[in-house]
Amino acid sequence: MTKNYESETQTGRKIVTNVGQLVTPEGRESVSGSGMNRLSVTSEREILVIDGVIQEVGEVGEFSDRELEETEVIDAQGKVVLPGFIDPHTHFVFSGYRSEEFQKRLKGRSYEEIAEEGGGIVSSVSSTREVSFPKLKEEGKERLRSMVRFGVTSVEGKTGYGLDRETELKQLKVMRELETETPVDISSTFLGAHAIPEEYAGRREEYVDFVTEEVAPLAAETGAEFCDVFCDQGAFTVEESRKVLNRGKKLGLKPKIHADEIEATGGAELAAEVDAVSADHLLKASDEGLNRMKESNVIAVLLPITAFSLKESYARARYMIDLGLPVSLATDLNPGSCFSESIPLLFSLSTLYMGMTVEETITALTLNAAAAIDRADQVGTLESGKQGDFLILDAPDYQHLSYHMGVNLVERVVKRGETIWERNGPNF
Ligand code: NIG
Ligand code: FE
């Protein structure tokens, strides 16, 4: 989808000067293995952005000393600058909260038990079906604003709280309008196969047919770029998931998959088979499945806040990186298993509990996250030709992203050269 959001402040020449530490991965495709640890870290830098696109990165003074008329200068005051974060797996368009379920889980009940009692995904389906379009849109917009404050400049969002034609399309239209009306880049994913809705109880085959034959074509027309399926025990089988993803592919929807979160049912293997862009969760993925993903260059999108929230063991990030898989990270923001859009929490979990380095975490949230939404040619690094999407951190060194635990260090967020959030300044 091409971006329609238009802002006068995205055009013209901008210089970001006095960058104390410029931190970025490099390249236009996902990186794996030891490549994930390789960041370019330079000091005393300056970035020239023209019409929202990075023209050049150079030494302080290189561009600002030239006689440039009508150039806006952003002074980074010697601070850290890095690419905007990308959240490549969220369910941010929903209505209705499930805090009472969270309370039950605090008292020891499991996510699966609660789902069996009528909570879980289907409870969010009822409230998302009922809510009006404007209210759903406003709620989604508010969540985007919150994500931006954590430095997120591109977001992937999924349907899957509709499970009927009208509401699945309502979620997609919300994302399409927010893509047009806000500076954030939004990639939409059709997740009609998220759960079996109550009206299809006992008729799973019919539901899969309904999703693939009736809703998926309309989703493709309504801005969806990816097709996803919850392939797991208690959700969709490998055969059903294969059907959904292959049908999506025929409609031009690139495959993604919620795989092997609850049990190793073969989701990772299916991801490799259908050439998925990414396979996400992977808490229980088998060695065989991960090896096949590696052969097919499927990106592993890990969602540690979900594991944290469900008190499950984390995905084997260290093993995956050492195996040579491209690994990305995302929040999985949703009203049930993971109600959090916190990038600082994600940094803490990946570095303290998953054996990832700060450098690998940055790569996972920038270049590899861009690749997980098929945008690595446009965003994810600070190099000429990429969008001018970057963050200024209130920290002397990028290591503080892990060291200064649970604290939002983002001071300014710039999207296509336009400041879209400042700690003490304007918001969009
Ligand atoms: O990505 N795993 C499946 N679906 C969501 C949970 C959605 C919900 O609980 O509402 C997830 O974690
Ligand atoms: Fe999810």
PDB file of C-alpha atoms in Angstrom, residues 72-231:
ATOM      1  CA  GLU A  72      15.145  22.812   9.017  1.00  0.00           C
ATOM      2  CA  VAL A  73      17.863  21.826  11.452  1.00  0.00           C
ATOM      3  CA  ILE A  74      17.177  19.315  14.197  1.00  0.00           C
ATOM      4  CA  ASP A  75      19.841  19.467  16.886  1.00  0.00           C
ATOM      5  CA  ALA A  76      20.394  16.038  18.425  1.00  0.00           C
ATOM      6  CA  GLN A  77      22.537  17.681  21.134  1.00  0.00           C
ATOM      7  CA  GLY A  78      25.144  14.945  21.152  1.00  0.00           C
ATOM      8  CA  LYS A  79      22.594  12.238  21.859  1.00  0.00           C
ATOM      9  CA  VAL A  80      21.984   8.785  20.404  1.00  0.00           C
ATOM     10  CA  VAL A  81      20.110   8.479  17.095  1.00  0.00           C
ATOM     11  CA  LEU A  82      18.832   5.186  15.741  1.00  0.00           C
ATOM     12  CA  PRO A  83      16.213   4.001  13.221  1.00  0.00           C
ATOM     13  CA  GLY A  84      12.567   4.117  14.256  1.00  0.00           C
ATOM     14  CA  PHE A  85      11.454   0.845  15.790  1.00  0.00           C
ATOM     15  CA  ILE A  86       9.128  -1.377  13.788  1.00  0.00           C
ATOM     16  CA  ASP A  87       6.522  -3.513  15.520  1.00  0.00           C
ATOM     17  CA  PRO A  88       5.855  -6.345  13.032  1.00  0.00           C
ATOM     18  CA  HIS A  89       3.178  -8.276  14.981  1.00  0.00           C
ATOM     19  CA  THR A  90       0.268  -6.574  16.742  1.00  0.00           C
ATOM     20  CA  HIS A  91      -3.480  -6.884  17.084  1.00  0.00           C
ATOM     21  CA  PHE A  92      -3.949  -3.184  17.887  1.00  0.00           C
ATOM     22  CA  VAL A  93      -7.431  -2.785  16.340  1.00  0.00           C
ATOM     23  CA  PHE A  94      -9.844  -4.222  18.889  1.00  0.00           C
ATOM     24  CA  SER A  95     -12.502  -3.053  21.295  1.00  0.00           C
ATOM     25  CA  GLY A  96     -13.202  -4.177  24.824  1.00  0.00           C
ATOM     26  CA  TYR A  97     -10.764  -5.104  27.544  1.00  0.00           C
ATOM     27  CA  ARG A  98     -10.308  -8.409  29.344  1.00  0.00           C
ATOM     28  CA  SER A  99      -8.807  -7.297  32.628  1.00  0.00           C
ATOM     29  CA  GLU A 100     -10.977  -9.755  34.574  1.00  0.00           C
ATOM     30  CA  GLU A 101      -9.294 -12.583  32.635  1.00  0.00           C
ATOM     31  CA  PHE A 102      -5.933 -11.199  33.581  1.00  0.00           C
ATOM     32  CA  GLN A 103      -7.034 -11.190  37.233  1.00  0.00           C
ATOM     33  CA  LYS A 104      -8.013 -14.854  36.913  1.00  0.00           C
ATOM     34  CA  ARG A 105      -4.611 -15.640  35.455  1.00  0.00           C
ATOM     35  CA  LEU A 106      -2.957 -13.805  38.333  1.00  0.00           C
ATOM     36  CA  LYS A 107      -4.793 -16.237  40.584  1.00  0.00           C
ATOM     37  CA  GLY A 108      -3.379 -19.209  38.714  1.00  0.00           C
ATOM     38  CA  ARG A 109      -5.896 -20.018  35.970  1.00  0.00           C
ATOM     39  CA  SER A 110      -4.466 -20.757  32.548  1.00  0.00           C
ATOM     40  CA  TYR A 111      -5.121 -18.882  29.306  1.00  0.00           C
ATOM     41  CA  GLU A 112      -6.520 -22.097  27.755  1.00  0.00           C
ATOM     42  CA  GLU A 113      -8.920 -22.733  30.679  1.00  0.00           C
ATOM     43  CA  ILE A 114     -10.275 -19.217  30.413  1.00  0.00           C
ATOM     44  CA  ALA A 115     -10.732 -19.556  26.645  1.00  0.00           C
ATOM     45  CA  GLU A 116     -12.696 -22.788  27.159  1.00  0.00           C
ATOM     46  CA  GLU A 117     -15.077 -20.936  29.489  1.00  0.00           C
ATOM     47  CA  GLY A 118     -15.989 -18.443  26.774  1.00  0.00           C
ATOM     48  CA  GLY A 119     -13.293 -15.863  27.459  1.00  0.00           C
ATOM     49  CA  GLY A 120     -10.275 -15.480  25.237  1.00  0.00           C
ATOM     50  CA  ILE A 121     -10.387 -14.431  21.605  1.00  0.00           C
ATOM     51  CA  VAL A 122     -14.156 -14.944  21.185  1.00  0.00           C
ATOM     52  CA  SER A 123     -14.891 -12.471  23.971  1.00  0.00           C
ATOM     53  CA  SER A 124     -12.942  -9.766  22.104  1.00  0.00           C
ATOM     54  CA  VAL A 125     -14.822 -10.815  18.971  1.00  0.00           C
ATOM     55  CA  SER A 126     -18.177  -9.919  20.563  1.00  0.00           C
ATOM     56  CA  SER A 127     -17.037  -6.454  21.643  1.00  0.00           C
ATOM     57  CA  THR A 128     -15.270  -5.729  18.355  1.00  0.00           C
ATOM     58  CA  ARG A 129     -18.375  -6.738  16.402  1.00  0.00           C
ATOM     59  CA  GLU A 130     -20.546  -4.440  18.505  1.00  0.00           C
ATOM     60  CA  VAL A 131     -18.397  -1.304  18.460  1.00  0.00           C
ATOM     61  CA  SER A 132     -19.026   1.451  15.922  1.00  0.00           C
ATOM     62  CA  PHE A 133     -16.497   2.163  13.201  1.00  0.00           C
ATOM     63  CA  PRO A 134     -15.549   5.628  14.564  1.00  0.00           C
ATOM     64  CA  LYS A 135     -15.020   4.284  18.073  1.00  0.00           C
ATOM     65  CA  LEU A 136     -12.903   1.360  16.841  1.00  0.00           C
ATOM     66  CA  LYS A 137     -10.841   3.773  14.801  1.00  0.00           C
ATOM     67  CA  GLU A 138     -10.337   6.183  17.692  1.00  0.00           C
ATOM     68  CA  GLU A 139      -9.265   3.340  19.979  1.00  0.00           C
ATOM     69  CA  GLY A 140      -6.789   2.114  17.369  1.00  0.00           C
ATOM     70  CA  LYS A 141      -5.465   5.640  16.878  1.00  0.00           C
ATOM     71  CA  GLU A 142      -4.900   6.084  20.600  1.00  0.00           C
ATOM     72  CA  ARG A 143      -2.907   2.843  20.688  1.00  0.00           C
ATOM     73  CA  LEU A 144      -0.811   4.031  17.748  1.00  0.00           C
ATOM     74  CA  ARG A 145      -0.060   7.250  19.646  1.00  0.00           C
ATOM     75  CA  SER A 146       1.112   5.201  22.582  1.00  0.00           C
ATOM     76  CA  MET A 147       3.337   3.041  20.351  1.00  0.00           C
ATOM     77  CA  VAL A 148       4.861   6.131  18.757  1.00  0.00           C
ATOM     78  CA  ARG A 149       5.933   7.365  22.199  1.00  0.00           C
ATOM     79  CA  PHE A 150       8.024   4.213  22.515  1.00  0.00           C
ATOM     80  CA  GLY A 151       9.696   5.037  19.205  1.00  0.00           C
ATOM     81  CA  VAL A 152       7.616   2.857  16.900  1.00  0.00           C
ATOM     82  CA  THR A 153       7.277   4.338  13.403  1.00  0.00           C
ATOM     83  CA  SER A 154       5.858   1.337  11.457  1.00  0.00           C
ATOM     84  CA  VAL A 155       3.271  -1.107  12.735  1.00  0.00           C
ATOM     85  CA  GLU A 156       1.765  -4.336  11.481  1.00  0.00           C
ATOM     86  CA  GLY A 157      -1.857  -4.870  12.536  1.00  0.00           C
ATOM     87  CA  LYS A 158      -4.077  -7.926  12.221  1.00  0.00           C
ATOM     88  CA  THR A 159      -7.759  -8.575  11.859  1.00  0.00           C
ATOM     89  CA  GLY A 160      -9.112 -11.630  13.672  1.00  0.00           C
ATOM     90  CA  TYR A 161     -11.483 -10.042  16.182  1.00  0.00           C
ATOM     91  CA  GLY A 162     -14.294 -10.023  13.656  1.00  0.00           C
ATOM     92  CA  LEU A 163     -14.469 -13.543  12.252  1.00  0.00           C
ATOM     93  CA  ASP A 164     -17.404 -12.407  10.152  1.00  0.00           C
ATOM     94  CA  ARG A 165     -17.316 -10.579   6.856  1.00  0.00           C
ATOM     95  CA  GLU A 166     -18.429  -7.221   8.149  1.00  0.00           C
ATOM     96  CA  THR A 167     -16.164  -6.967  11.176  1.00  0.00           C
ATOM     97  CA  GLU A 168     -13.049  -8.351   9.503  1.00  0.00           C
ATOM     98  CA  LEU A 169     -13.473  -5.665   6.851  1.00  0.00           C
ATOM     99  CA  LYS A 170     -14.243  -3.057   9.528  1.00  0.00           C
ATOM    100  CA  GLN A 171     -10.862  -3.783  11.121  1.00  0.00           C
ATOM    101  CA  LEU A 172      -9.138  -3.518   7.735  1.00  0.00           C
ATOM    102  CA  LYS A 173     -10.879  -0.236   6.926  1.00  0.00           C
ATOM    103  CA  VAL A 174      -9.815   1.176  10.275  1.00  0.00           C
ATOM    104  CA  MET A 175      -6.203   0.322   9.443  1.00  0.00           C
ATOM    105  CA  ARG A 176      -6.523   1.754   5.952  1.00  0.00           C
ATOM    106  CA  GLU A 177      -7.894   5.050   7.271  1.00  0.00           C
ATOM    107  CA  LEU A 178      -5.291   5.276  10.036  1.00  0.00           C
ATOM    108  CA  GLU A 179      -2.598   4.634   7.439  1.00  0.00           C
ATOM    109  CA  THR A 180      -3.931   7.639   5.507  1.00  0.00           C
ATOM    110  CA  GLU A 181      -4.587   9.928   8.442  1.00  0.00           C
ATOM    111  CA  THR A 182      -1.566   9.354  10.669  1.00  0.00           C
ATOM    112  CA  PRO A 183       2.155   9.481   9.923  1.00  0.00           C
ATOM    113  CA  VAL A 184       2.638   5.882  11.080  1.00  0.00           C
ATOM    114  CA  ASP A 185       3.092   3.270   8.334  1.00  0.00           C
ATOM    115  CA  ILE A 186       0.599   0.461   8.865  1.00  0.00           C
ATOM    116  CA  SER A 187       0.833  -2.962   7.242  1.00  0.00           C
ATOM    117  CA  SER A 188      -2.434  -4.886   7.388  1.00  0.00           C
ATOM    118  CA  THR A 189      -2.769  -8.610   7.859  1.00  0.00           C
ATOM    119  CA  PHE A 190      -5.905 -10.693   7.352  1.00  0.00           C
ATOM    120  CA  LEU A 191      -6.273 -13.122  10.270  1.00  0.00           C
ATOM    121  CA  GLY A 192      -9.753 -14.474   9.638  1.00  0.00           C
ATOM    122  CA  ALA A 193      -8.425 -17.846  10.808  1.00  0.00           C
ATOM    123  CA  HIS A 194      -7.744 -16.657  14.359  1.00  0.00           C
ATOM    124  CA  ALA A 195     -10.466 -18.762  16.037  1.00  0.00           C
ATOM    125  CA  ILE A 196     -13.708 -20.512  15.131  1.00  0.00           C
ATOM    126  CA  PRO A 197     -16.570 -18.125  15.970  1.00  0.00           C
ATOM    127  CA  GLU A 198     -19.477 -19.371  18.067  1.00  0.00           C
ATOM    128  CA  GLU A 199     -21.911 -19.483  15.128  1.00  0.00           C
ATOM    129  CA  TYR A 200     -19.627 -21.997  13.416  1.00  0.00           C
ATOM    130  CA  ALA A 201     -19.197 -24.242  16.478  1.00  0.00           C
ATOM    131  CA  GLY A 202     -18.877 -27.851  15.274  1.00  0.00           C
ATOM    132  CA  ARG A 203     -18.562 -26.704  11.651  1.00  0.00           C
ATOM    133  CA  ARG A 204     -14.872 -25.967  11.337  1.00  0.00           C
ATOM    134  CA  GLU A 205     -14.559 -27.055   7.733  1.00  0.00           C
ATOM    135  CA  GLU A 206     -17.342 -24.683   6.739  1.00  0.00           C
ATOM    136  CA  TYR A 207     -15.655 -21.867   8.617  1.00  0.00           C
ATOM    137  CA  VAL A 208     -12.341 -22.459   6.830  1.00  0.00           C
ATOM    138  CA  ASP A 209     -14.235 -22.418   3.517  1.00  0.00           C
ATOM    139  CA  PHE A 210     -16.009 -19.216   4.506  1.00  0.00           C
ATOM    140  CA  VAL A 211     -12.710 -17.522   5.420  1.00  0.00           C
ATOM    141  CA  THR A 212     -10.891 -18.654   2.308  1.00  0.00           C
ATOM    142  CA  GLU A 213     -13.652 -18.316  -0.263  1.00  0.00           C
ATOM    143  CA  GLU A 214     -15.795 -15.427   0.976  1.00  0.00           C
ATOM    144  CA  VAL A 215     -13.750 -13.163   3.214  1.00  0.00           C
ATOM    145  CA  ALA A 216     -10.153 -13.464   2.011  1.00  0.00           C
ATOM    146  CA  PRO A 217     -10.877 -12.031  -1.484  1.00  0.00           C
ATOM    147  CA  LEU A 218     -12.618  -9.019   0.087  1.00  0.00           C
ATOM    148  CA  ALA A 219      -9.775  -8.612   2.567  1.00  0.00           C
ATOM    149  CA  ALA A 220      -7.316  -8.490  -0.325  1.00  0.00           C
ATOM    150  CA  GLU A 221      -9.428  -5.723  -1.891  1.00  0.00           C
ATOM    151  CA  THR A 222      -9.599  -3.829   1.397  1.00  0.00           C
ATOM    152  CA  GLY A 223      -5.891  -3.291   1.868  1.00  0.00           C
ATOM    153  CA  ALA A 224      -4.657  -6.519   3.441  1.00  0.00           C
ATOM    154  CA  GLU A 225      -1.091  -7.289   2.411  1.00  0.00           C
ATOM    155  CA  PHE A 226      -0.501 -10.456   4.427  1.00  0.00           C
ATOM    156  CA  CYS A 227      -2.559 -13.491   5.389  1.00  0.00           C
ATOM    157  CA  ASP A 228      -1.999 -15.062   8.805  1.00  0.00           C
ATOM    158  CA  VAL A 229      -3.419 -18.095  10.609  1.00  0.00           C
ATOM    159  CA  PHE A 230      -3.309 -19.255  14.235  1.00  0.00           C
ATOM    160  CA  CYS A 231      -1.832 -22.708  13.620  1.00  0.00           C
TER     161      CYS A 231
END
